[in-house]
XYZ file of C-alpha atoms in Angstrom:
650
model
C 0.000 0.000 0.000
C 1.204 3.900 -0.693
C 2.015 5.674 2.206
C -0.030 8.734 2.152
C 0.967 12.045 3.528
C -2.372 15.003 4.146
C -0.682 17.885 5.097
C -3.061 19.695 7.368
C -0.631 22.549 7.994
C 3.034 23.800 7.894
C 2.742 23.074 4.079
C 4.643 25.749 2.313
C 4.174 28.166 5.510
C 6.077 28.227 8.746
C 2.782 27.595 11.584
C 0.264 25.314 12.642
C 2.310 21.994 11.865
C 0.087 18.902 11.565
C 0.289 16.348 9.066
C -1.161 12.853 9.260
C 0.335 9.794 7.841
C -1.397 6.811 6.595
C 1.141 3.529 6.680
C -0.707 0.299 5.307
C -3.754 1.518 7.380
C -2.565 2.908 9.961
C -3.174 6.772 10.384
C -1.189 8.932 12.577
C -0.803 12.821 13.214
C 2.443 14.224 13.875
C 1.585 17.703 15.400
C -1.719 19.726 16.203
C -0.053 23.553 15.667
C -2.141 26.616 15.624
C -0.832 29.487 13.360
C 0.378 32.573 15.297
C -0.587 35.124 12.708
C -4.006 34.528 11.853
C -7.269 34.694 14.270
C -9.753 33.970 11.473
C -10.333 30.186 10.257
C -6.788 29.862 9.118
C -5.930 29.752 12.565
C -6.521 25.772 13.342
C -5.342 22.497 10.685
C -8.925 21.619 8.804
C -9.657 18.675 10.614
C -12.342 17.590 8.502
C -10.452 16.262 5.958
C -9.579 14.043 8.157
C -12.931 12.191 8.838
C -15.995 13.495 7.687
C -18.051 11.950 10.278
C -16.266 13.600 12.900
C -15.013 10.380 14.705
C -11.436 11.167 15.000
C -10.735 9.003 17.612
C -11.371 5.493 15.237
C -9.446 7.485 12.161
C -6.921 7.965 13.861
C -4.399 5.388 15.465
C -2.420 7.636 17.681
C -1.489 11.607 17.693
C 2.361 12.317 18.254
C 3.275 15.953 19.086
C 7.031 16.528 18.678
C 8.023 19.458 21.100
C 5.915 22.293 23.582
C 5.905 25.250 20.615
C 2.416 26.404 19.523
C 2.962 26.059 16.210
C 3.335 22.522 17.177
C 1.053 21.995 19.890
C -1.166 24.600 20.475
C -4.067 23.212 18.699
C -4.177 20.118 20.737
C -6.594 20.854 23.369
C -9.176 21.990 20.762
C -9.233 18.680 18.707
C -8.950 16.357 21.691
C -12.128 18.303 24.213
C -13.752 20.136 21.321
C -13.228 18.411 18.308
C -13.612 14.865 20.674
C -10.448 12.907 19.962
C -10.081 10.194 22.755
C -7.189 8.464 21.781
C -3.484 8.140 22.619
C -1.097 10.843 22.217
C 2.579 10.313 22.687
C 5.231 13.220 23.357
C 8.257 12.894 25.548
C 8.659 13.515 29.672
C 10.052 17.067 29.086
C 7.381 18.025 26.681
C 4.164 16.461 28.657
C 5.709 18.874 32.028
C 6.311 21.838 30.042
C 3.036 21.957 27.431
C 0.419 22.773 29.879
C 2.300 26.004 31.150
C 3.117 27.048 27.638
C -0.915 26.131 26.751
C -2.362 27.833 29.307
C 0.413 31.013 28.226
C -0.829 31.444 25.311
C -4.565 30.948 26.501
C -4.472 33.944 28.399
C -2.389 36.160 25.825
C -5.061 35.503 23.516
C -8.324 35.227 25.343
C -7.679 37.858 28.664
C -5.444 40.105 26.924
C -6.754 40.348 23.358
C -10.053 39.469 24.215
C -10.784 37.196 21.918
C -13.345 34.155 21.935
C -12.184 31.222 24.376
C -11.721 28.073 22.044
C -10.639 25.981 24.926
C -10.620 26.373 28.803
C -8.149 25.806 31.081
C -9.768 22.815 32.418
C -9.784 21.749 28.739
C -5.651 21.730 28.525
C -5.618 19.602 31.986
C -8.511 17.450 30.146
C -6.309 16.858 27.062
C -2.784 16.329 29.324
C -4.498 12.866 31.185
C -4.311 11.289 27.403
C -0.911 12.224 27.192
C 1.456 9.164 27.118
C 5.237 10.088 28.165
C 8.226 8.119 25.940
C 12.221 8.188 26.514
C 14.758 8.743 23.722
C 15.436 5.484 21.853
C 11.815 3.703 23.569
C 10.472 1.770 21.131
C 6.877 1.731 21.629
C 3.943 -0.436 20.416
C 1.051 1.789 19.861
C -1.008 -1.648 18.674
C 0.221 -4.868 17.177
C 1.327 -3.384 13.812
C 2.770 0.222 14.523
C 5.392 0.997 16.436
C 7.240 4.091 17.282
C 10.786 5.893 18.559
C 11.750 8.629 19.564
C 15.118 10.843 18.595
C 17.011 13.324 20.355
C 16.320 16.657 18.170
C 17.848 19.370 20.018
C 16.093 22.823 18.800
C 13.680 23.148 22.121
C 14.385 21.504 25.478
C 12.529 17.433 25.031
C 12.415 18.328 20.935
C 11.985 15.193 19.624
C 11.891 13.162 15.613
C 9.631 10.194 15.547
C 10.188 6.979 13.829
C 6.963 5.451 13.061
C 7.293 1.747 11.436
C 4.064 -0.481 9.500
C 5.053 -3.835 8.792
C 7.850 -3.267 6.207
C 6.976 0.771 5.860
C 9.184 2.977 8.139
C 9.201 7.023 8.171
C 10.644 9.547 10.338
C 9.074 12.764 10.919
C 11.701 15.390 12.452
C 9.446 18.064 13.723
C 11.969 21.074 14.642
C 15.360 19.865 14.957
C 19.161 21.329 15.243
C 22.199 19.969 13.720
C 24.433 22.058 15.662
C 25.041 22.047 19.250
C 24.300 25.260 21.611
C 25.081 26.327 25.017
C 22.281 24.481 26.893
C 21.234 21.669 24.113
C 22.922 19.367 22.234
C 22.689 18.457 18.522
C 19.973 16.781 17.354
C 20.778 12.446 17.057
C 19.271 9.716 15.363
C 20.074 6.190 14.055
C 20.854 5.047 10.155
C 17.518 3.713 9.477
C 15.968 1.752 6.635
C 13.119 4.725 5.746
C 10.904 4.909 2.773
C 10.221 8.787 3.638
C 11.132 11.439 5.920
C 9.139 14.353 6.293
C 11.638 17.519 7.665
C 11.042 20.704 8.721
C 12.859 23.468 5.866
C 12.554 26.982 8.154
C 15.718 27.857 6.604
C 15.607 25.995 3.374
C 18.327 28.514 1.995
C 20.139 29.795 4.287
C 23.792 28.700 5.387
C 24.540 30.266 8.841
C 27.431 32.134 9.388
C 30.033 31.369 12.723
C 28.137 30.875 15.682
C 30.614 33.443 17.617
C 30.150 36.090 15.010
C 26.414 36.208 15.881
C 27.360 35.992 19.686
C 29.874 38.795 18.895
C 27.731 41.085 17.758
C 24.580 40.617 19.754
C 26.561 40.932 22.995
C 28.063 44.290 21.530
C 24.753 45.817 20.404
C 23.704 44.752 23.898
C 26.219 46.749 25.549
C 26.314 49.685 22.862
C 22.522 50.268 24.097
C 22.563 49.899 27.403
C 25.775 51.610 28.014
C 23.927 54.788 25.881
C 21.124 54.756 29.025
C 18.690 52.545 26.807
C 16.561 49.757 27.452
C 16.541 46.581 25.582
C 13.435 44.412 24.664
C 14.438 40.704 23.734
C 10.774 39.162 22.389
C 11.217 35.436 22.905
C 8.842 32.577 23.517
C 9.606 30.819 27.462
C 11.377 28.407 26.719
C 14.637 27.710 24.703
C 15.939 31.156 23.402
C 15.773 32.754 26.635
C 17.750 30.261 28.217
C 20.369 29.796 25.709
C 20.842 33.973 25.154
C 20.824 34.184 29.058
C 23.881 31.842 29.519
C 25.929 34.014 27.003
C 24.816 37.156 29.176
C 25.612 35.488 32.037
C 29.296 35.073 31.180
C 29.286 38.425 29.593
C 28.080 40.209 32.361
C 30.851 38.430 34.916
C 33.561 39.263 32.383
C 32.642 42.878 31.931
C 31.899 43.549 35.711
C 28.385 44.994 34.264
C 25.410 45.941 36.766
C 22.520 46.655 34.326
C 19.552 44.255 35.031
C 18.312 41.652 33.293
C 14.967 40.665 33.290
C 12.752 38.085 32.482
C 8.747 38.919 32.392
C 6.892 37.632 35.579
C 5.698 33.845 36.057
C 6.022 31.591 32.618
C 10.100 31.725 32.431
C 10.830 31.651 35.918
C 8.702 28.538 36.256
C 10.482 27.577 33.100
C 13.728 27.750 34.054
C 12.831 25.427 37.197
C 11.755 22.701 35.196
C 15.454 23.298 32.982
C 17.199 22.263 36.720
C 14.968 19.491 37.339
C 15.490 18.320 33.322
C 19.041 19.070 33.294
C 19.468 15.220 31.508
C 18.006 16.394 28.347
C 20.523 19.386 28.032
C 24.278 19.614 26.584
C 26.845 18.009 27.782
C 28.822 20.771 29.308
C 25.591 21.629 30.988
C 25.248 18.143 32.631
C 29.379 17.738 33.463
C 29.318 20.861 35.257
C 25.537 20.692 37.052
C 27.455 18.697 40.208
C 29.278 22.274 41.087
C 26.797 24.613 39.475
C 23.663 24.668 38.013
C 23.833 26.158 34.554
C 20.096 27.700 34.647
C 21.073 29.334 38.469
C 21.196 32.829 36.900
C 23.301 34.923 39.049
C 22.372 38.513 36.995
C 18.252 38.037 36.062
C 15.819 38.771 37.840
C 12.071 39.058 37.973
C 10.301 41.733 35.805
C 6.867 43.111 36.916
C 4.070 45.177 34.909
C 4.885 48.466 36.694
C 8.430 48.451 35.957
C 7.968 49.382 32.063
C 8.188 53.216 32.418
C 11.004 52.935 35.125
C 13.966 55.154 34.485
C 17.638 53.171 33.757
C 18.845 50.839 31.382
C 18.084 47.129 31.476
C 17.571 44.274 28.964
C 14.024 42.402 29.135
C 12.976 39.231 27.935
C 9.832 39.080 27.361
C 7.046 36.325 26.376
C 5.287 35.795 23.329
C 8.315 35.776 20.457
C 7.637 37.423 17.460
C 5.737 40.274 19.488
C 2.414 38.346 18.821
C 0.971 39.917 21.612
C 0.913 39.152 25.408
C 3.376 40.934 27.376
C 6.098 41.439 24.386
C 3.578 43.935 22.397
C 2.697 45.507 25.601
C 6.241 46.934 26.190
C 6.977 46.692 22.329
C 4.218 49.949 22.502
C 5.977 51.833 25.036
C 9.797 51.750 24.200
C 9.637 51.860 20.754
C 9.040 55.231 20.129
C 12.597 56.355 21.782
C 15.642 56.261 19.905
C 18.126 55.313 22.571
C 16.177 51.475 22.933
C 16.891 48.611 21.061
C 14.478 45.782 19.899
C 15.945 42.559 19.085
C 14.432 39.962 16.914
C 16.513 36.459 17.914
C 14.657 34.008 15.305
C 12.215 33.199 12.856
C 8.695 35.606 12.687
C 5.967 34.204 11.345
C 3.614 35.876 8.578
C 0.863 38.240 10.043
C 2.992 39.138 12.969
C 4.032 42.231 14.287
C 7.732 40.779 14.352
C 7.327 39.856 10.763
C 6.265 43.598 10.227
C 9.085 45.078 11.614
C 11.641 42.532 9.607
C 9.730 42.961 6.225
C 10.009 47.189 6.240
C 13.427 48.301 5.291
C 13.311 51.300 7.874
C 10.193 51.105 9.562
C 8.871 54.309 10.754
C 5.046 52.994 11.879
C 3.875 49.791 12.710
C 0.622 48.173 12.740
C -0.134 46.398 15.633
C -3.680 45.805 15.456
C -6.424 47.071 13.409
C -6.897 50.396 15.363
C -3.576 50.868 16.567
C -0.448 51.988 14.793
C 2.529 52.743 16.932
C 5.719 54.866 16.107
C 9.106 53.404 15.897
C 11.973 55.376 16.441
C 13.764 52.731 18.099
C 17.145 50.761 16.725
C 15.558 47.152 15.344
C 18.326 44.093 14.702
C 17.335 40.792 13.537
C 20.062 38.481 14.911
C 19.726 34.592 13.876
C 19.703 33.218 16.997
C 17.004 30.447 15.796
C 17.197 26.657 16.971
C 16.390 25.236 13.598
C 18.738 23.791 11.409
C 19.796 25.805 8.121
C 20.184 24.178 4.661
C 23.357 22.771 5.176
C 22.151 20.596 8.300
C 18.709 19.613 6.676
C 20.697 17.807 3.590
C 23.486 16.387 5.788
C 20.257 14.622 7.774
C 18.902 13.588 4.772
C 22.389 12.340 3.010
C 22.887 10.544 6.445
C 19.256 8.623 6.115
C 19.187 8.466 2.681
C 15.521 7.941 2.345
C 13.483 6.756 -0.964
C 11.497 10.155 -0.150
C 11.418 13.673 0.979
C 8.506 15.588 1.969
C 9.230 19.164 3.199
C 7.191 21.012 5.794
C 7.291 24.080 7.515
C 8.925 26.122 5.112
C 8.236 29.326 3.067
C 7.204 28.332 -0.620
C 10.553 29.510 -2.829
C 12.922 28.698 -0.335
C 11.597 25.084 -0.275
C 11.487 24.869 -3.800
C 15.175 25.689 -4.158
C 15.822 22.608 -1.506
C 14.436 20.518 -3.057
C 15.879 20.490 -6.221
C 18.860 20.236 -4.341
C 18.226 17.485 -2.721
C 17.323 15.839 -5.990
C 19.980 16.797 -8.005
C 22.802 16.296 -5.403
C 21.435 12.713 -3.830
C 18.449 11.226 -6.341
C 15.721 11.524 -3.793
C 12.385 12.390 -5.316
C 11.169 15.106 -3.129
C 7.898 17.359 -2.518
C 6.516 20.138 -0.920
C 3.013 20.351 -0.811
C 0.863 22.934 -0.008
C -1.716 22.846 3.036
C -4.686 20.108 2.510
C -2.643 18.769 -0.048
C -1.669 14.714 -0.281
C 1.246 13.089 -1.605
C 1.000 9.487 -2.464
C 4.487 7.337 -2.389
C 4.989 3.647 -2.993
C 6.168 1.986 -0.140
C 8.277 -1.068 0.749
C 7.119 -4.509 1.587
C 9.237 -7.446 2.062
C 8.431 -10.907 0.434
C 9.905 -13.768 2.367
C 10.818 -16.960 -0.125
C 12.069 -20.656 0.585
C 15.084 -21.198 -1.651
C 15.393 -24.839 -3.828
C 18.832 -27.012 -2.349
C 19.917 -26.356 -6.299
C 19.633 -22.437 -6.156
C 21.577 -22.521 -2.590
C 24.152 -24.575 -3.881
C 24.571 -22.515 -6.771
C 25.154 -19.845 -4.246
C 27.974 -21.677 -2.464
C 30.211 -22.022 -5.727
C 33.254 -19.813 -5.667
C 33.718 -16.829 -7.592
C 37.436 -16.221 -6.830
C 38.974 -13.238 -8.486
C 42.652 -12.313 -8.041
C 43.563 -8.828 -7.668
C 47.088 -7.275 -7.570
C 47.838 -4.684 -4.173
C 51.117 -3.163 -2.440
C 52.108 -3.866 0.705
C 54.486 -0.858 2.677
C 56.867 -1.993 5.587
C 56.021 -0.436 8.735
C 58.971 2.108 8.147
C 57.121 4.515 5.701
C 59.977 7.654 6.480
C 62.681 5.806 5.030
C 63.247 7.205 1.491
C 63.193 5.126 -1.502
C 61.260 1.722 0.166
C 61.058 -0.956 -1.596
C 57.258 -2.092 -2.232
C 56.040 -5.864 -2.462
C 53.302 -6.826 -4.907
C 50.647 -8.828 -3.048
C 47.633 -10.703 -4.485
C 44.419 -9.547 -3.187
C 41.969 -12.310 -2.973
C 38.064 -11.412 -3.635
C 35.038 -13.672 -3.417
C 32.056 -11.652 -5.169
C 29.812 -14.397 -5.705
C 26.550 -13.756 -7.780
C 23.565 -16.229 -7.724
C 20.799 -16.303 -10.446
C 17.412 -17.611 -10.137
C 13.829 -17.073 -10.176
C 10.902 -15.879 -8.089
C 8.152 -18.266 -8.476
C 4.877 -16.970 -6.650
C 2.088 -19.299 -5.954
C -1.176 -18.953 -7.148
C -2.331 -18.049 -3.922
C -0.061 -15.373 -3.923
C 0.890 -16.428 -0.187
C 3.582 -18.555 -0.820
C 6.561 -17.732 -3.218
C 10.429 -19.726 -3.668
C 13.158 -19.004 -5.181
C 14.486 -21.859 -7.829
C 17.915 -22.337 -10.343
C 17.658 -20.954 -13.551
C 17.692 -24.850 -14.880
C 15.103 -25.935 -12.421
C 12.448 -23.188 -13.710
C 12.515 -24.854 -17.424
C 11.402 -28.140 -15.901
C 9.105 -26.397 -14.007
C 7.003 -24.750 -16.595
C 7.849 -27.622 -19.174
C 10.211 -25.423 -21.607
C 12.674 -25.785 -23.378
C 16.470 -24.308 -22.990
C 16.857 -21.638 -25.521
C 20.619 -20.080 -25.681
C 22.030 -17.552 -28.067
C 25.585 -17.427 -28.357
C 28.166 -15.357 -30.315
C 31.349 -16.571 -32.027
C 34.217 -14.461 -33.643
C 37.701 -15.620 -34.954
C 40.307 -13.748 -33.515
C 43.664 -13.302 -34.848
C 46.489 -12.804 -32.488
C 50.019 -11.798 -33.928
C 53.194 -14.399 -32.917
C 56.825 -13.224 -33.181
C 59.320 -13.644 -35.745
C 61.234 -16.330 -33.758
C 57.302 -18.588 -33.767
C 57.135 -17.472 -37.657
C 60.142 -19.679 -38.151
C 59.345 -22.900 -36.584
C 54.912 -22.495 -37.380
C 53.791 -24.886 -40.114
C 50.703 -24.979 -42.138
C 47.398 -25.516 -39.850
C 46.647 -29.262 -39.780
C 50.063 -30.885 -40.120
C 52.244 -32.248 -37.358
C 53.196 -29.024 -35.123
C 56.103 -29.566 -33.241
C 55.706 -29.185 -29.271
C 56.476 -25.636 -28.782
C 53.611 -24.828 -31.425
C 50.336 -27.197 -30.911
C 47.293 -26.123 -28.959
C 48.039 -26.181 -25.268
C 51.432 -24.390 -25.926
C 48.870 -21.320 -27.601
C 46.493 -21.597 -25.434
C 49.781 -21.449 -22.414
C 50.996 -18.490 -24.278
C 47.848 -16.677 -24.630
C 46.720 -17.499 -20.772
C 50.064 -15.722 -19.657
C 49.501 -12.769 -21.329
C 45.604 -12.308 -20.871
C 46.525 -13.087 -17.208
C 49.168 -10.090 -17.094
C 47.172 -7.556 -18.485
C 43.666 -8.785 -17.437
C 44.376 -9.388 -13.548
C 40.807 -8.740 -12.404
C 39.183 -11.293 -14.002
C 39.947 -14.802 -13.395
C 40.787 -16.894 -16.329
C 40.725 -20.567 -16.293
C 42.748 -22.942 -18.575
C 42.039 -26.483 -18.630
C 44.080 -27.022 -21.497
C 42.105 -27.073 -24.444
C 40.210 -23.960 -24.193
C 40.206 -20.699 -21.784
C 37.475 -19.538 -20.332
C 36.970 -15.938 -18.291
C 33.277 -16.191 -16.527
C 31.095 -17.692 -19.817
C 33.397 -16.426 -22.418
C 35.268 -19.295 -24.133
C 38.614 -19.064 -26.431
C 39.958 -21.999 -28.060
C 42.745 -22.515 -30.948
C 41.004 -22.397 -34.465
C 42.561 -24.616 -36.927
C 40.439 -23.928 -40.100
C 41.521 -22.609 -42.856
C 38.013 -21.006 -43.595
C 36.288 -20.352 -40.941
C 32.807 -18.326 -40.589
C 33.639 -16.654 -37.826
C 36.591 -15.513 -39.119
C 36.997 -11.625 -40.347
C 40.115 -11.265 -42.486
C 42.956 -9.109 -41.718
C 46.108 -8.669 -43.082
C 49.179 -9.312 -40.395
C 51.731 -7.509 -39.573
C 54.979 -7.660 -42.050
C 56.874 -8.816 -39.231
C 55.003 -10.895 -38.214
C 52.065 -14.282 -38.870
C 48.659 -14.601 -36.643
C 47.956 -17.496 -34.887
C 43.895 -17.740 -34.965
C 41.508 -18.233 -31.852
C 38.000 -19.110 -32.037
C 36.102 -16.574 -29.285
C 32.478 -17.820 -28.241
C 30.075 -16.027 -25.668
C 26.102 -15.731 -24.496
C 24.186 -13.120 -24.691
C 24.753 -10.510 -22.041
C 28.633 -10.716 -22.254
C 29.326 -7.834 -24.829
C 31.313 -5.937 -22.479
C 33.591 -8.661 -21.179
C 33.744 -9.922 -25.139
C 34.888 -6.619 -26.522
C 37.226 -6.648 -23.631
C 39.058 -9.683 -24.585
C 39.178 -9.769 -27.829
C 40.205 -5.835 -27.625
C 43.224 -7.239 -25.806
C 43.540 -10.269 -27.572
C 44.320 -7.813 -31.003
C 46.638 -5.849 -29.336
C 49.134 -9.211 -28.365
C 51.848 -10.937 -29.819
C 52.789 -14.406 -28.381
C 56.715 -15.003 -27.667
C 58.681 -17.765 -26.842
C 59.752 -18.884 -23.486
């Protein structure tokens, strides 16, 4: 059966991942995202295309959400007490403790601080966490008798994972947001080489090749200091979790180098709760945070502090981080309003912002002078804006060194802006030979997928199998004293087996119950008969003066040093010296190199012969080449050879 990929969202857009998978019946949905941008019906996957009856909970086999971002996650709640999905949903430990803060987050930015209508209550998110089902790195785990799953290490967000989902013979991994390079407080993402007929991988940065990590440290940290040595303040818009911790660790160390006092802040309640469950996690971080968490914890920040609502206006420099990223609201937009409008403050931008964002806004206008933040409001901006790539998703280097490292029969790219992915993808196509898609949202891409037949085997075919196929291969062997000038090298002969067995599938009728016979055995079966077609050509192979002298007339007495063996003894030590891969066999009245056959021809007309004149110097001693059909190459080989010879004496 096809493996069938609906792409519900994330399809040539960064927001609201969810696709769902169909492997030889089984149907599963990686991700439940909401998009940021949009508050209209855009805003949620179309879940209808996924059962028109509306019983998601028998169309579906299991839901698997990769890591705590909304984009990701944030329309889970909705489907599973709204929509009325009651079935299992697997994520990892980190993920299940961190979702329901980040949930209820983003519940409140949009519902008690944009007022908009409540899609799902807070008692809703608990609700949907009981059908949550926690997995470890590496678990595998059997959702029913036919589909199992696994989860990778994936970096990007703090219990980020891929998922390896595997139907019968049918395996796929689905990377969700991943990193190829390690950071301060995660490492790179990890997986096994695994035998896949797709993966389906996030392309955020599609085509963009990042420059040094310290260059981008360099300069944040100096336009950091630039503004708040000036007297200015400095808003940081990030999401809890993730970029707050890993730009807090470099400020950290900055700040104890540079004997600095300015605050640093992070907004009141989601991060600092955050940052607890980072100490209690500290397993699922880098390694340097996990050697050194015996004498220090990493995430014990020595120079933040607590930010509160009525510090905004407060006179001083400081650097804030503040929740939602990509000033989509919430407490971000609220002192986004207020600073911007003064020169000496500084907005930074650390990653990706999504279309229809305020974030987006700012990075889109060349010099922007106004900004739109909702559809009464416009607010001035006067203020210095950077966008520093600070992002924890791989770039296009990282997404084709996972995909050259899997090598799957397919690639489906999600979560990506439409040109960008289109470049990737021929890319991938022309640099590895992976057919490769991007589809658009409620779009589905059909691929063929892989199913094993297991076959008995006739005693004829495995014996067949067990015949040597020796071929004898000329290497040099080095002494172990390779500084001494002018060493002599040895010529060793290098020994290779490659043996090659031929048969034939025979599948009952059936179609249960299939073995694999000889080539000769399938004739008798079927009640044919052996049909070969063969080639023959007369070769003519040039012999020295010193032969001329002593060679009589084909068909009288030769003496010893001329008759056939003596030829054929001749011509085997010369094919043998300039053929050495092949192995030739002599059994002394005819050679024979795999099916190709070469014996002395002692007609005087023969119809296989083509007439050529020899060499002056020189008579030609003819050989009679035959071959089957299939053996050009090795044929023209030979005799090419063959031509080019001239047998000696001795």
């Amino acid at each position: 059966m096809p493996i069938e990929c609906l792409v519900l969202g994330a399809g040539q857009e960064v927001g609201k991942s969810c696709v769902v998978v169909t492997i030889n019946g089984k149907k599963i949905m990686f991700d439940c995202g909401m998009h940021l941008g949009y508050v209209d019906h855009r805003r949620y996957p179309d879940f209808s295309l996924i059962s028109k009856t509306g019983d998601f909970t028998n169309a579906l086999s299991c839901i698997i959400i990769t890591h705590y971002h909304q984009d990701h996650i944030g329309a889970l709640p909705y489907f599973t007490e709204v929509c009325g999905y009651n079935g299992p949903i697997y994520m990892t430990y980190p993920t299940k403790a961190l979702a329901p803060l980040l949930l209820e987050d983003n519940r409140k930015v949009m519902v008690d601080r944009r007022g908009e209508k409540e899609l799902f209550s807070s008692e809703n998110i608990a609700e949907c966490m009981k059908k949550v089902i926690a997995v470890d790195l590496k678990q595998t785990v059997l959702v029913d008798r036919d589909l199992q799953i696994r989860a990778y290490y994936a970096g990007h967000v703090l219990g980020a994972a891929m998922f390896y989902a595997k139907v019968g013979d049918a395996a796929i991994v689905y990377t969700g947001d991943y990193n190829m390079m390690p950071e301060r407080h995660l490492g790179a993402a990890q997986i096994d080489r695994l035998q896949l007929d797709l993966v389906i991988t996030e392309s955020t940065y599609a085509a963009t090749l990042r420059d040094s990590k310290f260059a981008r440290e360099r300069e944040f940290l100096k336009a950091v200091h630039k503004c708040v040595a000036s007297g200015g303040k400095v808003l940081i818009p990030t999401f809890g979790l993730g970029r707050p911790q890993e730009l807090c660790m470099l400020l950290e160390d900055y700040w104890e180098r540079m004997h600095l006092k300015v605050p640093i802040y992070f907004s009141a309640g989601l991060t600092i709760q955050a940052n607890m469950y980072y100490k209690v996690l500290i397993n699922w971080t880098s390694q340097k945070v996990k050697s050194t968490s015996t004498t220090r914890n990493a995430f014990d920040f020595k120079h933040v502090h607590s930010f509160d609502r009525s510090m905004i206006n407060a006179a001083g420099p400081c650097v804030l981080f503040a929740t939602p990223g990509m000033l989509n609201g919430g407490f971000s937009l609220e002192v986004f309003k207020q600073w911007a409008p003064y020169e000496q403050n500084l907005i930074i931008l650390p990653g990706y912002c999504g279309v229809g964002t305020v974030g987006h806004g700012l990075m889109s206008a060349k010099t922007p002078t106004k900004v739109k933040v909702d559809e009464s409001t416009q607010i001035d901006v006067r203020c210095q804006i950077h966008q520093m790539s600070f992002s924890a998703h791989t770039d296009k280097k990282g997404i084709m060194d996972l995909v050259k490292f899997l090598s799957p029969k397919h690639v489906i790219l999600v979560h990506g802006e439409k040109p960008k992915m289109a470049s990737l993808k021929e890319s991938i196509e022309s640099d590895f030979g992976i057919p490769c898609y991007y589809p658009a949202n409620n779009e589905t891409v059909r691929i063929p997928s892989t199913h094993y037949i297991k076959a008995d085997a006739s005693k004829e075919f495995l014996k067949s199998s067990l015949s040597p196929n020796f071929k004898f291969l000329q290497a040099t062997s080095r002494a172990d004293t390779d500084f001494i000038l002018n060493e002599r090298t040895e010529p060793l002969v290098r020994v290779c087996d490659d043996r090659v067995a031929e048969g034939a599938l025979i599948l009952q009728k059936d179609g249960q119950h299939s073995k694999i016979v000889h080539q000769n055995e399938l004739m008798v079966m079927v009640g044919g008969e052996n049909h070969e077609v063969q080639f023959a050509h007369c070769c003519p192979v040039r012999v020295s003066n010193e032969l001329k002298d002593v060679a009589l007339s084909p068909g009288e007495n030769m003496p010893p040093v001329l008759d056939k063996q003596s030829l054929l003894h001749l011509l085997y030590t010369k094919l043998s010296n300039d053929l050495q891969d092949l192995t030739i066999q002599n059994d002394g009245d005819r050679l024979q190199i795999e099916s190709f056959i070469v014996s002395v021809c002692l007609k005087e007309k023969c119809p296989h012969r083509i007439h050529v004149n020899p060499d002056s110097t020189s008579e030609a001693v003819n050989f009679c080449c035959v071959w089957s059909m299939g053996e050009e190459k090795l044929a023209w080989r030979v005799i090419s050879t063959m031509k080019n010879l001239e047998l000696k004496s001795g």
